[in-house]
Amino acid sequence: MARRSRIPATKYPVERFTLDNGLRVVLTPDRSAPVIGVAVVYDVGIRSEPEGRTGFAHLFEHLMFQGSENLEKLAHFRHVQGAGGTFNGSTHLDYTDYFETLPSNALERALFLEADRMRGPRLTEENLRNQVDVVKEEIRVNVLSRPYGGFPWLTLPPVMFDTFPNAHDGYGSFDDLESATVADAEDFFRRYYACGNAVLAVSGDIDVTEATELITRHFGDVPARPAPVRPDFTEPDLTAERRTSYTDALAPLPAVAGAWRVPDPITDFAGYLPYVVLAEVLTDGDASRLVERLVQRDRSVTGLSGYLGFMGDPFDVRDPTALLLQAHLPPGGDVDKMLRTVDEELDRLATDGLTDGELARTQARMATHLLRDTDAVLGRALQMAVLEQQRGEPGLLNDLPRLVGDVTEEQVRAAAATLRPERRATIEVIPGGAR
């Protein structure tokens, strides 16, 4: 029996309430430093994009920074940076977030800025065309002009999935982006950027009573619109291996990524957690199973990683999702041999179990990462906002390290036994840029 890990717990306080217009609010005070994190999360992401409008969720994220009801273009930037803060936004499979880190005396400023664009961004033809060009350039830089661009988060889903929401290119095609209209943006805003479809989280140096009053003042009169009905994005699991390849003209070395479906992270969290731990057992650190075998002993790969979710987001993604393994190989590397070795190691883990201390070491590292990621007030606000939105449990943040530590060796072995070749989707990168 593997030694169990003793995992420390956090006790971040959580206050929750809902405004009359449907906006859910999460407050987590921490008076240890005069800093606040503010996050607004909307329940719309890449999976919600309509056909013919690939990349629209990300494009709309850009539009939310181009002015709002009472603020001209770039005013958001000026007001946050002028107060000594930082800001950004990001688009995910299942949500889009907007966030700021500021000195605590700028709380009202942040609330005003977020409430103003929740009332309505400036959706003009000029702003749309400008941001289409910005997104296209981002695609050129991050995908088209970069070795392994989009690998595997853009290239593997269409191998694993059959439906448009799960399989399409979340960055978007140039044709779809260029054909977007202001009317499309207005409809997207009305449908998805409703108070009832959003969560506001504030963490850090706040007084709960004062923060509640400020939030009510700034967000309470945002017109109420209900959340849209979320479609069912589920797909059946694979019953036969799917595998494809493509040539990357810029890639100097071969690469491969494989993925297996895992239990629903929302409705079967207890069944999902062992896969999160398994990915780390296999690939986290020099002592992990696959790194020791493939990188150090066999030297059949030069680098290897494993994680849950196509965007590496184990605790903020809905079903369907997957456990991914990706590797880069040396010149002339044998992808088939590498995949056979992975299957062999998974079988060995499922049959023989873990070595003494292997699970405890992995769980301790995972707890360290979880604690570090939410030590900063913004990380706490973002994670709690998503947990509230997807689960109605922002306080789960405090329990995640312990829950990871409660996963047993038997559960990890059982998870490994399900990662069979016939359930795997694989994408291979053939290098075209070796010279």
GROMACS .gro file of N, CA and C in nm, residues 275-423:
model
  447
  275TYR      N    1  -0.792   1.075  -1.239
  275TYR     CA    2  -0.725   1.102  -1.366
  275TYR      C    3  -0.636   1.225  -1.356
  276VAL      N    4  -0.679   1.322  -1.276
  276VAL     CA    5  -0.595   1.441  -1.254
  276VAL      C    6  -0.465   1.399  -1.187
  277VAL      N    7  -0.476   1.312  -1.087
  277VAL     CA    8  -0.357   1.263  -1.017
  277VAL      C    9  -0.275   1.174  -1.110
  278LEU      N   10  -0.341   1.090  -1.188
  278LEU     CA   11  -0.269   1.000  -1.278
  278LEU      C   12  -0.181   1.077  -1.377
  279ALA      N   13  -0.233   1.185  -1.433
  279ALA     CA   14  -0.154   1.264  -1.528
  279ALA      C   15  -0.024   1.312  -1.464
  280GLU      N   16  -0.030   1.347  -1.336
  280GLU     CA   17   0.090   1.393  -1.267
  280GLU      C   18   0.183   1.277  -1.233
  281VAL      N   19   0.127   1.164  -1.194
  281VAL     CA   20   0.208   1.045  -1.168
  281VAL      C   21   0.289   1.009  -1.292
  282LEU      N   22   0.228   1.024  -1.407
  282LEU     CA   23   0.293   0.985  -1.532
  282LEU      C   24   0.400   1.083  -1.578
  283THR      N   25   0.381   1.214  -1.554
  283THR     CA   26   0.466   1.311  -1.624
  283THR      C   27   0.523   1.424  -1.539
  284ASP      N   28   0.489   1.437  -1.412
  284ASP     CA   29   0.532   1.554  -1.336
  284ASP      C   30   0.666   1.528  -1.267
  285GLY      N   31   0.771   1.582  -1.323
  285GLY     CA   32   0.902   1.572  -1.260
  285GLY      C   33   0.987   1.458  -1.315
  286ASP      N   34   1.117   1.465  -1.286
  286ASP     CA   35   1.211   1.367  -1.339
  286ASP      C   36   1.185   1.225  -1.287
  287ALA      N   37   1.121   1.215  -1.170
  287ALA     CA   38   1.096   1.083  -1.113
  287ALA      C   39   0.964   1.022  -1.159
  288SER      N   40   0.888   1.094  -1.241
  288SER     CA   41   0.759   1.043  -1.284
  288SER      C   42   0.776   0.929  -1.383
  289ARG      N   43   0.671   0.849  -1.397
  289ARG     CA   44   0.678   0.724  -1.473
  289ARG      C   45   0.730   0.742  -1.616
  290LEU      N   46   0.661   0.825  -1.691
  290LEU     CA   47   0.694   0.835  -1.834
  290LEU      C   48   0.819   0.918  -1.858
  291VAL      N   49   0.846   1.018  -1.775
  291VAL     CA   50   0.969   1.095  -1.792
  291VAL      C   51   1.090   1.005  -1.765
  292GLU      N   52   1.081   0.926  -1.659
  292GLU     CA   53   1.194   0.837  -1.627
  292GLU      C   54   1.217   0.735  -1.738
  293ARG      N   55   1.107   0.682  -1.793
  293ARG     CA   56   1.122   0.577  -1.895
  293ARG      C   57   1.156   0.636  -2.032
  294LEU      N   58   1.079   0.731  -2.081
  294LEU     CA   59   1.093   0.777  -2.219
  294LEU      C   60   1.206   0.878  -2.237
  295VAL      N   61   1.220   0.969  -2.140
  295VAL     CA   62   1.320   1.075  -2.155
  295VAL      C   63   1.456   1.029  -2.105
  296GLN      N   64   1.460   0.972  -1.985
  296GLN     CA   65   1.589   0.944  -1.923
  296GLN      C   66   1.646   0.808  -1.962
  297ARG      N   67   1.563   0.704  -1.964
  297ARG     CA   68   1.615   0.570  -1.991
  297ARG      C   69   1.621   0.540  -2.141
  298ASP      N   70   1.506   0.547  -2.209
  298ASP     CA   71   1.502   0.511  -2.351
  298ASP      C   72   1.554   0.623  -2.442
  299ARG      N   73   1.545   0.746  -2.394
  299ARG     CA   74   1.581   0.864  -2.475
  299ARG      C   75   1.504   0.867  -2.607
  300SER      N   76   1.379   0.819  -2.602
  300SER     CA   77   1.296   0.816  -2.722
  300SER      C   78   1.216   0.944  -2.741
  301VAL      N   79   1.210   1.028  -2.637
  301VAL     CA   80   1.150   1.161  -2.650
  301VAL      C   81   1.241   1.262  -2.582
  302THR      N   82   1.231   1.386  -2.627
  302THR     CA   83   1.313   1.492  -2.566
  302THR      C   84   1.237   1.571  -2.461
  303GLY      N   85   1.105   1.567  -2.464
  303GLY     CA   86   1.024   1.637  -2.367
  303GLY      C   87   0.886   1.576  -2.363
  304LEU      N   88   0.821   1.582  -2.246
  304LEU     CA   89   0.694   1.514  -2.227
  304LEU      C   90   0.612   1.589  -2.124
  305SER      N   91   0.481   1.597  -2.146
  305SER     CA   92   0.391   1.657  -2.047
  305SER      C   93   0.257   1.586  -2.050
  306GLY      N   94   0.187   1.591  -1.939
  306GLY     CA   95   0.054   1.533  -1.930
  306GLY      C   96  -0.035   1.622  -1.846
  307TYR      N   97  -0.162   1.631  -1.884
  307TYR     CA   98  -0.252   1.723  -1.815
  307TYR      C   99  -0.396   1.691  -1.851
  308LEU      N  100  -0.488   1.749  -1.776
  308LEU     CA  101  -0.630   1.734  -1.801
  308LEU      C  102  -0.684   1.859  -1.869
  309GLY      N  103  -0.764   1.840  -1.974
  309GLY     CA  104  -0.823   1.953  -2.044
  309GLY      C  105  -0.735   2.000  -2.157
  310PHE      N  106  -0.796   2.033  -2.271
  310PHE     CA  107  -0.718   2.072  -2.388
  310PHE      C  108  -0.645   2.204  -2.368
  311MET      N  109  -0.691   2.283  -2.270
  311MET     CA  110  -0.621   2.408  -2.240
  311MET      C  111  -0.551   2.400  -2.104
  312GLY      N  112  -0.535   2.276  -2.054
  312GLY     CA  113  -0.464   2.256  -1.928
  312GLY      C  114  -0.538   2.310  -1.808
  313ASP      N  115  -0.669   2.288  -1.805
  313ASP     CA  116  -0.753   2.350  -1.703
  313ASP      C  117  -0.835   2.243  -1.628
  314PRO      N  118  -0.773   2.166  -1.539
  314PRO     CA  119  -0.844   2.052  -1.479
  314PRO      C  120  -0.964   2.088  -1.393
  315PHE      N  121  -0.963   2.207  -1.331
  315PHE     CA  122  -1.070   2.240  -1.238
  315PHE      C  123  -1.159   2.354  -1.286
  316ASP      N  124  -1.151   2.385  -1.416
  316ASP     CA  125  -1.244   2.486  -1.468
  316ASP      C  126  -1.291   2.449  -1.608
  317VAL      N  127  -1.324   2.323  -1.626
  317VAL     CA  128  -1.371   2.276  -1.755
  317VAL      C  129  -1.489   2.181  -1.733
  318ARG      N  130  -1.580   2.181  -1.829
  318ARG     CA  131  -1.694   2.090  -1.824
  318ARG      C  132  -1.672   1.973  -1.920
  319ASP      N  133  -1.764   1.879  -1.914
  319ASP     CA  134  -1.762   1.764  -2.004
  319ASP      C  135  -1.807   1.807  -2.144
  320PRO      N  136  -1.753   1.747  -2.252
  320PRO     CA  137  -1.650   1.644  -2.253
  320PRO      C  138  -1.509   1.700  -2.247
  321THR      N  139  -1.423   1.628  -2.177
  321THR     CA  140  -1.284   1.668  -2.169
  321THR      C  141  -1.198   1.542  -2.169
  322ALA      N  142  -1.067   1.559  -2.155
  322ALA     CA  143  -0.977   1.445  -2.178
  322ALA      C  144  -0.849   1.460  -2.097
  323LEU      N  145  -0.780   1.347  -2.080
  323LEU     CA  146  -0.643   1.344  -2.030
  323LEU      C  147  -0.552   1.342  -2.153
  324LEU      N  148  -0.456   1.433  -2.157
  324LEU     CA  149  -0.366   1.445  -2.271
  324LEU      C  150  -0.223   1.413  -2.232
  325LEU      N  151  -0.154   1.347  -2.322
  325LEU     CA  152  -0.009   1.331  -2.314
  325LEU      C  153   0.050   1.384  -2.444
  326GLN      N  154   0.154   1.466  -2.434
  326GLN     CA  155   0.219   1.516  -2.555
  326GLN      C  156   0.370   1.507  -2.539
  327ALA      N  157   0.436   1.481  -2.651
  327ALA     CA  158   0.580   1.461  -2.646
  327ALA      C  159   0.644   1.511  -2.775
  328HIS      N  160   0.769   1.557  -2.762
  328HIS     CA  161   0.853   1.588  -2.877
  328HIS      C  162   0.963   1.483  -2.885
  329LEU      N  163   0.991   1.439  -3.007
  329LEU     CA  164   1.085   1.330  -3.029
  329LEU      C  165   1.213   1.382  -3.093
  330PRO      N  166   1.322   1.308  -3.080
  330PRO     CA  167   1.448   1.348  -3.145
  330PRO      C  168   1.437   1.324  -3.296
  331PRO      N  169   1.532   1.372  -3.373
  331PRO     CA  170   1.528   1.348  -3.518
  331PRO      C  171   1.515   1.200  -3.550
  332GLY      N  172   1.422   1.167  -3.638
  332GLY     CA  173   1.400   1.028  -3.674
  332GLY      C  174   1.330   0.947  -3.569
  333GLY      N  175   1.272   1.012  -3.466
  333GLY     CA  176   1.206   0.942  -3.358
  333GLY      C  177   1.091   0.855  -3.406
  334ASP      N  178   1.069   0.744  -3.337
  334ASP     CA  179   0.969   0.645  -3.375
  334ASP      C  180   0.842   0.667  -3.292
  335VAL      N  181   0.741   0.727  -3.353
  335VAL     CA  182   0.618   0.757  -3.281
  335VAL      C  183   0.547   0.629  -3.240
  336ASP      N  184   0.542   0.530  -3.327
  336ASP     CA  185   0.474   0.404  -3.294
  336ASP      C  186   0.538   0.338  -3.172
  337LYS      N  187   0.668   0.336  -3.169
  337LYS     CA  188   0.738   0.276  -3.054
  337LYS      C  189   0.708   0.355  -2.926
  338MET      N  190   0.706   0.487  -2.937
  338MET     CA  191   0.678   0.569  -2.820
  338MET      C  192   0.537   0.540  -2.766
  339LEU      N  193   0.438   0.529  -2.854
  339LEU     CA  194   0.302   0.500  -2.810
  339LEU      C  195   0.292   0.361  -2.749
  340ARG      N  196   0.364   0.263  -2.805
  340ARG     CA  197   0.364   0.129  -2.746
  340ARG      C  198   0.425   0.131  -2.606
  341THR      N  199   0.527   0.213  -2.587
  341THR     CA  200   0.588   0.223  -2.454
  341THR      C  201   0.491   0.286  -2.354
  342VAL      N  202   0.418   0.387  -2.397
  342VAL     CA  203   0.316   0.447  -2.310
  342VAL      C  204   0.213   0.342  -2.269
  343ASP      N  205   0.166   0.263  -2.366
  343ASP     CA  206   0.069   0.158  -2.334
  343ASP      C  207   0.128   0.057  -2.236
  344GLU      N  208   0.253   0.023  -2.257
  344GLU     CA  209   0.321  -0.071  -2.168
  344GLU      C  210   0.329  -0.018  -2.026
  345GLU      N  211   0.365   0.111  -2.012
  345GLU     CA  212   0.377   0.170  -1.879
  345GLU      C  213   0.240   0.184  -1.811
  346LEU      N  214   0.138   0.215  -1.888
  346LEU     CA  215   0.002   0.221  -1.830
  346LEU      C  216  -0.041   0.084  -1.781
  347ASP      N  217  -0.013  -0.020  -1.859
  347ASP     CA  218  -0.046  -0.156  -1.817
  347ASP      C  219   0.031  -0.193  -1.690
  348ARG      N  220   0.157  -0.157  -1.686
  348ARG     CA  221   0.240  -0.189  -1.568
  348ARG      C  222   0.188  -0.119  -1.444
  349LEU      N  223   0.147   0.006  -1.460
  349LEU     CA  224   0.092   0.081  -1.347
  349LEU      C  225  -0.040   0.018  -1.299
  350ALA      N  226  -0.126  -0.016  -1.395
  350ALA     CA  227  -0.255  -0.074  -1.358
  350ALA      C  228  -0.238  -0.210  -1.291
  351THR      N  229  -0.139  -0.287  -1.333
  351THR     CA  230  -0.120  -0.423  -1.282
  351THR      C  231  -0.039  -0.426  -1.153
  352ASP      N  232   0.074  -0.355  -1.152
  352ASP     CA  233   0.168  -0.364  -1.041
  352ASP      C  234   0.150  -0.256  -0.936
  353GLY      N  235   0.080  -0.149  -0.970
  353GLY     CA  236   0.059  -0.042  -0.874
  353GLY      C  237   0.176   0.055  -0.867
  354LEU      N  238   0.174   0.140  -0.766
  354LEU     CA  239   0.275   0.244  -0.751
  354LEU      C  240   0.383   0.199  -0.654
  355THR      N  241   0.499   0.258  -0.666
  355THR     CA  242   0.607   0.229  -0.573
  355THR      C  243   0.583   0.302  -0.442
  356ASP      N  244   0.654   0.262  -0.340
  356ASP     CA  245   0.638   0.325  -0.210
  356ASP      C  246   0.675   0.473  -0.217
  357GLY      N  247   0.585   0.556  -0.174
  357GLY     CA  248   0.609   0.700  -0.172
  357GLY      C  249   0.578   0.772  -0.301
  358GLU      N  250   0.551   0.699  -0.409
  358GLU     CA  251   0.528   0.762  -0.539
  358GLU      C  252   0.402   0.848  -0.538
  359LEU      N  253   0.294   0.795  -0.484
  359LEU     CA  254   0.168   0.870  -0.481
  359LEU      C  255   0.178   0.989  -0.388
  360ALA      N  256   0.235   0.968  -0.269
  360ALA     CA  257   0.247   1.077  -0.172
  360ALA      C  258   0.331   1.192  -0.227
  361ARG      N  259   0.439   1.158  -0.295
  361ARG     CA  260   0.525   1.261  -0.354
  361ARG      C  261   0.448   1.341  -0.459
  362THR      N  262   0.373   1.271  -0.543
  362THR     CA  263   0.297   1.338  -0.648
  362THR      C  264   0.189   1.428  -0.588
  363GLN      N  265   0.118   1.378  -0.489
  363GLN     CA  266   0.010   1.456  -0.428
  363GLN      C  267   0.066   1.579  -0.357
  364ALA      N  268   0.182   1.567  -0.295
  364ALA     CA  269   0.242   1.683  -0.229
  364ALA      C  270   0.279   1.790  -0.331
  365ARG      N  271   0.333   1.749  -0.446
  365ARG     CA  272   0.366   1.846  -0.550
  365ARG      C  273   0.239   1.913  -0.603
  366MET      N  274   0.135   1.835  -0.623
  366MET     CA  275   0.010   1.892  -0.673
  366MET      C  276  -0.048   1.992  -0.574
  367ALA      N  277  -0.045   1.957  -0.445
  367ALA     CA  278  -0.097   2.049  -0.343
  367ALA      C  279  -0.017   2.179  -0.343
  368THR      N  280   0.114   2.167  -0.360
  368THR     CA  281   0.198   2.287  -0.365
  368THR      C  282   0.157   2.377  -0.480
  369HIS      N  283   0.133   2.318  -0.597
  369HIS     CA  284   0.092   2.398  -0.713
  369HIS      C  285  -0.043   2.464  -0.688
  370LEU      N  286  -0.137   2.389  -0.631
  370LEU     CA  287  -0.270   2.444  -0.604
  370LEU      C  288  -0.263   2.560  -0.505
  371LEU      N  289  -0.186   2.543  -0.400
  371LEU     CA  290  -0.173   2.648  -0.298
  371LEU      C  291  -0.103   2.771  -0.355
  372ARG      N  292  -0.001   2.748  -0.437
  372ARG     CA  293   0.072   2.861  -0.497
  372ARG      C  294  -0.018   2.939  -0.592
  373ASP      N  295  -0.097   2.867  -0.673
  373ASP     CA  296  -0.179   2.933  -0.775
  373ASP      C  297  -0.288   3.021  -0.715
  374THR      N  298  -0.331   2.991  -0.594
  374THR     CA  299  -0.438   3.071  -0.531
  374THR      C  300  -0.386   3.155  -0.415
  375ASP      N  301  -0.254   3.161  -0.400
  375ASP     CA  302  -0.198   3.247  -0.295
  375ASP      C  303  -0.218   3.394  -0.329
  376ALA      N  304  -0.202   3.430  -0.457
  376ALA     CA  305  -0.227   3.567  -0.500
  376ALA      C  306  -0.378   3.591  -0.505
  377VAL      N  307  -0.419   3.712  -0.471
  377VAL     CA  308  -0.562   3.740  -0.460
  377VAL      C  309  -0.634   3.725  -0.594
  378LEU      N  310  -0.568   3.756  -0.704
  378LEU     CA  311  -0.636   3.743  -0.833
  378LEU      C  312  -0.661   3.596  -0.867
  379GLY      N  313  -0.560   3.510  -0.844
  379GLY     CA  314  -0.579   3.369  -0.868
  379GLY      C  315  -0.695   3.313  -0.788
  380ARG      N  316  -0.710   3.361  -0.666
  380ARG     CA  317  -0.822   3.319  -0.580
  380ARG      C  318  -0.956   3.365  -0.636
  381ALA      N  319  -0.961   3.491  -0.679
  381ALA     CA  320  -1.087   3.544  -0.733
  381ALA      C  321  -1.128   3.471  -0.860
  382LEU      N  322  -1.033   3.448  -0.950
  382LEU     CA  323  -1.065   3.380  -1.075
  382LEU      C  324  -1.115   3.239  -1.051
  383GLN      N  325  -1.043   3.164  -0.966
  383GLN     CA  326  -1.082   3.025  -0.942
  383GLN      C  327  -1.217   3.017  -0.873
  384MET      N  328  -1.240   3.104  -0.776
  384MET     CA  329  -1.369   3.100  -0.706
  384MET      C  330  -1.484   3.140  -0.797
  385ALA      N  331  -1.460   3.234  -0.887
  385ALA     CA  332  -1.565   3.276  -0.980
  385ALA      C  333  -1.607   3.159  -1.070
  386VAL      N  334  -1.508   3.084  -1.121
  386VAL     CA  335  -1.539   2.972  -1.208
  386VAL      C  336  -1.605   2.859  -1.130
  387LEU      N  337  -1.558   2.832  -1.009
  387LEU     CA  338  -1.620   2.729  -0.927
  387LEU      C  339  -1.764   2.764  -0.894
  388GLU      N  340  -1.791   2.890  -0.869
  388GLU     CA  341  -1.930   2.934  -0.846
  388GLU      C  342  -2.013   2.915  -0.972
  389GLN      N  343  -1.958   2.953  -1.083
  389GLN     CA  344  -2.035   2.946  -1.208
  389GLN      C  345  -2.066   2.803  -1.248
  390GLN      N  346  -1.968   2.716  -1.242
  390GLN     CA  347  -1.986   2.580  -1.293
  390GLN      C  348  -2.042   2.484  -1.190
  391ARG      N  349  -2.021   2.512  -1.061
  391ARG     CA  350  -2.060   2.416  -0.958
  391ARG      C  351  -2.146   2.475  -0.848
  392GLY      N  352  -2.148   2.610  -0.837
  392GLY     CA  353  -2.215   2.672  -0.723
  392GLY      C  354  -2.142   2.647  -0.593
  393GLU      N  355  -2.010   2.621  -0.600
  393GLU     CA  356  -1.930   2.588  -0.482
  393GLU      C  357  -1.796   2.661  -0.484
  394PRO      N  358  -1.792   2.791  -0.463
  394PRO     CA  359  -1.663   2.860  -0.463
  394PRO      C  360  -1.571   2.813  -0.352
  395GLY      N  361  -1.630   2.770  -0.240
  395GLY     CA  362  -1.549   2.721  -0.129
  395GLY      C  363  -1.477   2.591  -0.156
  396LEU      N  364  -1.508   2.526  -0.268
  396LEU     CA  365  -1.435   2.405  -0.305
  396LEU      C  366  -1.286   2.434  -0.322
  397LEU      N  367  -1.253   2.559  -0.348
  397LEU     CA  368  -1.112   2.598  -0.360
  397LEU      C  369  -1.033   2.554  -0.237
  398ASN      N  370  -1.093   2.569  -0.119
  398ASN     CA  371  -1.025   2.529   0.004
  398ASN      C  372  -1.004   2.379   0.013
  399ASP      N  373  -1.090   2.302  -0.051
  399ASP     CA  374  -1.088   2.156  -0.036
  399ASP      C  375  -1.004   2.086  -0.142
  400LEU      N  376  -0.970   2.154  -0.251
  400LEU     CA  377  -0.902   2.086  -0.361
  400LEU      C  378  -0.772   2.017  -0.320
  401PRO      N  379  -0.682   2.081  -0.244
  401PRO     CA  380  -0.560   2.009  -0.205
  401PRO      C  381  -0.590   1.882  -0.125
  402ARG      N  382  -0.687   1.890  -0.033
  402ARG     CA  383  -0.722   1.772   0.045
  402ARG      C  384  -0.784   1.664  -0.042
  403LEU      N  385  -0.872   1.703  -0.134
  403LEU     CA  386  -0.937   1.604  -0.219
  403LEU      C  387  -0.836   1.533  -0.309
  404VAL      N  388  -0.738   1.608  -0.358
  404VAL     CA  389  -0.630   1.546  -0.435
  404VAL      C  390  -0.555   1.447  -0.347
  405GLY      N  391  -0.530   1.485  -0.222
  405GLY     CA  392  -0.458   1.398  -0.131
  405GLY      C  393  -0.537   1.275  -0.089
  406ASP      N  394  -0.668   1.279  -0.104
  406ASP     CA  395  -0.752   1.164  -0.067
  406ASP      C  396  -0.761   1.058  -0.175
  407VAL      N  397  -0.714   1.088  -0.296
  407VAL     CA  398  -0.717   0.989  -0.404
  407VAL      C  399  -0.627   0.871  -0.366
  408THR      N  400  -0.676   0.750  -0.382
  408THR     CA  401  -0.604   0.631  -0.340
  408THR      C  402  -0.527   0.567  -0.455
  409GLU      N  403  -0.434   0.479  -0.419
  409GLU     CA  404  -0.359   0.406  -0.519
  409GLU      C  405  -0.452   0.322  -0.605
  410GLU      N  406  -0.551   0.262  -0.544
  410GLU     CA  407  -0.646   0.178  -0.618
  410GLU      C  408  -0.720   0.260  -0.723
  411GLN      N  409  -0.755   0.382  -0.689
  411GLN     CA  410  -0.825   0.468  -0.785
  411GLN      C  411  -0.734   0.506  -0.902
  412VAL      N  412  -0.607   0.534  -0.874
  412VAL     CA  413  -0.512   0.569  -0.980
  412VAL      C  414  -0.490   0.448  -1.071
  413ARG      N  415  -0.475   0.331  -1.014
  413ARG     CA  416  -0.457   0.210  -1.094
  413ARG      C  417  -0.579   0.184  -1.182
  414ALA      N  418  -0.698   0.202  -1.126
  414ALA     CA  419  -0.819   0.180  -1.203
  414ALA      C  420  -0.829   0.280  -1.318
  415ALA      N  421  -0.789   0.404  -1.294
  415ALA     CA  422  -0.791   0.504  -1.400
  415ALA      C  423  -0.693   0.467  -1.511
  416ALA      N  424  -0.574   0.424  -1.473
  416ALA     CA  425  -0.473   0.386  -1.573
  416ALA      C  426  -0.523   0.271  -1.659
  417ALA      N  427  -0.599   0.180  -1.600
  417ALA     CA  428  -0.648   0.064  -1.674
  417ALA      C  429  -0.747   0.103  -1.784
  418THR      N  430  -0.807   0.220  -1.775
  418THR     CA  431  -0.905   0.263  -1.877
  418THR      C  432  -0.839   0.330  -1.997
  419LEU      N  433  -0.712   0.366  -1.986
  419LEU     CA  434  -0.645   0.439  -2.095
  419LEU      C  435  -0.592   0.339  -2.198
  420ARG      N  436  -0.685   0.281  -2.270
  420ARG     CA  437  -0.653   0.178  -2.368
  420ARG      C  438  -0.633   0.241  -2.507
  421PRO      N  439  -0.554   0.176  -2.593
  421PRO     CA  440  -0.532   0.230  -2.728
  421PRO      C  441  -0.661   0.251  -2.805
  422GLU      N  442  -0.761   0.165  -2.787
  422GLU     CA  443  -0.885   0.178  -2.863
  422GLU      C  444  -0.970   0.297  -2.818
  423ARG      N  445  -0.933   0.360  -2.709
  423ARG     CA  446  -1.006   0.480  -2.664
  423ARG      C  447  -0.925   0.606  -2.691
   0.00000   0.00000   0.00000
